[in-house]
Tab-separated table of C-alpha atoms in Angstrom:
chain	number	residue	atom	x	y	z
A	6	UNK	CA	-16.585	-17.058	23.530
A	7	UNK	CA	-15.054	-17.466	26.543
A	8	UNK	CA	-13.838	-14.903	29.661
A	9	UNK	CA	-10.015	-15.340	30.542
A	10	UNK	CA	-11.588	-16.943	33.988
A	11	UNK	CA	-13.608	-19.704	32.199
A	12	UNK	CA	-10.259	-20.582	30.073
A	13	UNK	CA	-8.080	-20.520	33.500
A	14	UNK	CA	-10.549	-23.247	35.550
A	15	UNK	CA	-10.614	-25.608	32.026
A	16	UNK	CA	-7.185	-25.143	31.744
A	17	UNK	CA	-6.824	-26.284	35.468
A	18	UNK	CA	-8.222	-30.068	34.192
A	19	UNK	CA	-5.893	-30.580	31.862
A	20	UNK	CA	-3.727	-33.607	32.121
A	21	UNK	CA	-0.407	-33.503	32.620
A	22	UNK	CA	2.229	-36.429	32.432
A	23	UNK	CA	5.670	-36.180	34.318
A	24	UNK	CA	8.825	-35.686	32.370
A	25	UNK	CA	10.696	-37.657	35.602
A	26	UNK	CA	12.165	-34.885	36.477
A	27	UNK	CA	10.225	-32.448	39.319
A	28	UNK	CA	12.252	-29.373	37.902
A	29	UNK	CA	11.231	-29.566	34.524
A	30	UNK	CA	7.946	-30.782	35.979
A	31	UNK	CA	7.694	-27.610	38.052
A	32	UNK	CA	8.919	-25.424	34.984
A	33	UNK	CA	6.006	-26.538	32.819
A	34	UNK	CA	2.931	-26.263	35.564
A	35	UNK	CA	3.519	-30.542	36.346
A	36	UNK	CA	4.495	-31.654	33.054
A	37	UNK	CA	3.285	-32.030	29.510
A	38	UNK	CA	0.253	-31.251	28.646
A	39	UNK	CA	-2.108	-34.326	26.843
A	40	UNK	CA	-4.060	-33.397	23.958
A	41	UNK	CA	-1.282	-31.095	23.196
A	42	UNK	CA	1.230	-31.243	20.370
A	43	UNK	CA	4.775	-30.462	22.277
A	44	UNK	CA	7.767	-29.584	20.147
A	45	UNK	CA	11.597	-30.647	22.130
A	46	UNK	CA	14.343	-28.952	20.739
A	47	UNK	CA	17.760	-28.517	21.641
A	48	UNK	CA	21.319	-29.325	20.571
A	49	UNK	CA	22.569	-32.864	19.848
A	50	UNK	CA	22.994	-35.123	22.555
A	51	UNK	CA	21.144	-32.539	24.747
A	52	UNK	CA	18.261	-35.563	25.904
A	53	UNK	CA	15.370	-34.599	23.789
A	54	UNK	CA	14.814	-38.563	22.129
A	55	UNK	CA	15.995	-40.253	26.126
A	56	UNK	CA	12.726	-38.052	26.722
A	57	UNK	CA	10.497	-38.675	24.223
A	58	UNK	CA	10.962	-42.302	24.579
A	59	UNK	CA	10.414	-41.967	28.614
A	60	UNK	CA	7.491	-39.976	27.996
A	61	UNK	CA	5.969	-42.555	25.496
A	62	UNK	CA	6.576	-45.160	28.090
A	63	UNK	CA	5.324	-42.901	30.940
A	64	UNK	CA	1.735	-42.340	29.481
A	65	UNK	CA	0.921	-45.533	29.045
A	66	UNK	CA	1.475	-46.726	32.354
A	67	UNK	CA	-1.415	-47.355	34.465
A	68	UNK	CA	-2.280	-44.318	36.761
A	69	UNK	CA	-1.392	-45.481	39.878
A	70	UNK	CA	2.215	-45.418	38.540
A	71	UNK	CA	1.725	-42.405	37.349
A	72	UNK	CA	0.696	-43.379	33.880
A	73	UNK	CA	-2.746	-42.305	32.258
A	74	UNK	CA	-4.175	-45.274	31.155
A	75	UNK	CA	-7.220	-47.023	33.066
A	76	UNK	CA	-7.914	-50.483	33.804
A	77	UNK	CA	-9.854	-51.977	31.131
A	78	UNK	CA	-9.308	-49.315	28.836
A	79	UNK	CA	-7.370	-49.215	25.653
A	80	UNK	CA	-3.985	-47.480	26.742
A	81	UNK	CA	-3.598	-43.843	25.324
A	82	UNK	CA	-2.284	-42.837	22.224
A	83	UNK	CA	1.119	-41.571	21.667
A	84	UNK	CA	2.253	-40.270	18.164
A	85	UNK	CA	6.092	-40.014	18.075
A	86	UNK	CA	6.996	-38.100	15.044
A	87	UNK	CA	10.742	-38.261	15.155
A	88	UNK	CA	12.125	-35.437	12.374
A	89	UNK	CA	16.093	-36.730	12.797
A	90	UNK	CA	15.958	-40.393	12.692
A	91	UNK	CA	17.057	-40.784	16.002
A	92	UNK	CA	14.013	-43.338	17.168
A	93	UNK	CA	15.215	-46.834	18.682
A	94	UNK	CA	13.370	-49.314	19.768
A	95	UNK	CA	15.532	-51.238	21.660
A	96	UNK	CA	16.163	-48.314	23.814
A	97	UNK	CA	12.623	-48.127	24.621
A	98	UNK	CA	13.538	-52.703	26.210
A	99	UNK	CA	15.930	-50.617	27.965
A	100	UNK	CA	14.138	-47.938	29.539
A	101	UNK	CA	11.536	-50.091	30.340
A	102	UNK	CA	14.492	-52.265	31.893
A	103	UNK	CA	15.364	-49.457	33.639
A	104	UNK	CA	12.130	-48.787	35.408
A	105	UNK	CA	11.921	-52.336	36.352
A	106	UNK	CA	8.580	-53.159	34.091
A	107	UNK	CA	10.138	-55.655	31.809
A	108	UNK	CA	13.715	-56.618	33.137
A	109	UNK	CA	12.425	-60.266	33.759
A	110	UNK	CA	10.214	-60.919	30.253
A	111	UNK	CA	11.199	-63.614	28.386
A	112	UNK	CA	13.212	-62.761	25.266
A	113	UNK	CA	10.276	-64.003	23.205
A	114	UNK	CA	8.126	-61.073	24.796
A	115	UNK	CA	11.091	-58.382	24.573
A	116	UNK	CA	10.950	-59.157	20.618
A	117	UNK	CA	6.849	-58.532	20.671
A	118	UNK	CA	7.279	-55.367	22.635
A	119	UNK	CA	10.068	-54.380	20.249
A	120	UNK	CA	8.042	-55.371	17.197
A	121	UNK	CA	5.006	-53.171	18.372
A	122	UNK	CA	2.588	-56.119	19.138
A	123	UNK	CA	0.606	-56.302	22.157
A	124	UNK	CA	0.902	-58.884	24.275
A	125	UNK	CA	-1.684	-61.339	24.787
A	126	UNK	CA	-3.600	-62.416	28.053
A	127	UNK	CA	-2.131	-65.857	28.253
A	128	UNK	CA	1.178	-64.236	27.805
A	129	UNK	CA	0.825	-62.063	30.577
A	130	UNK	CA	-0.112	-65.107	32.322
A	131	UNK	CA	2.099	-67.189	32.191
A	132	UNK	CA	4.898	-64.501	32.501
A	133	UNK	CA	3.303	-63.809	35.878
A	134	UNK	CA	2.878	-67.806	36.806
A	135	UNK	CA	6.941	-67.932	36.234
A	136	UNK	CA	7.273	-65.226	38.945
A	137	UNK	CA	5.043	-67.388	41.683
């Protein structure tokens, strides 16, 4: 058992990821809750897959940008279940594009990122020694 005081201070350390928005943000206590299963509805065309593909993205970026994953970690796990058939992957290239985290990959890495495959250290590398 637990007093309605106990629940309020655990509920207080829940995590929260941003939506990207600070009024939806605001609207659901600083975002969506992790460890949570969160249902988006709404009419066609009314955002709900551009936001479940930013949120995917947004989770898994580290914490200092507002992410939840931790260095040296494995990154957290997102499930996706997408009930309309509206999930593309390209659009998560683009949104990732779009936040300036992959705009400059190589087409080779676009493809793994696309493909669900993680990219591999010496990869990363030498993606980051054609920057320098």
């Amino acid at each position: 058992e637990m007093s309605a005081g106990q629940l309020l201070e655990q509920r207080k350390t829940i995590q929260r990821v941003s939506t990207g928005r600070k009024s939806i943000d605001h609207l659901l206590n600083g975002g969506i809750e992790c460890g949570a299963v969160t249902e988006i509805f709404g009419e066609n065309g009314s955002g709900k897959t551009q936001l479940s593909h930013s949120l995917a993205i947004q989770v898994q970026l580290p914490i200092e940008q507002g992410g939840l994953a931790e260095t040296g970690k494995a990154p957290p796990l997102v499930l996706y279940i997408d009930t309309e058939n509206t999930f593309r992957p390209e659009r998560i290239v683009s949104i990732l594009a779009g936040k300036k985290l992959i705009s400059d990959y190589p087409d080779v890495l676009k493809t793994k990122i696309l493909e669900g495959k993680l990219l591999r250290e010496d990869e990363l590398k030498a993606k980051n020694d054609t920057e320098e």
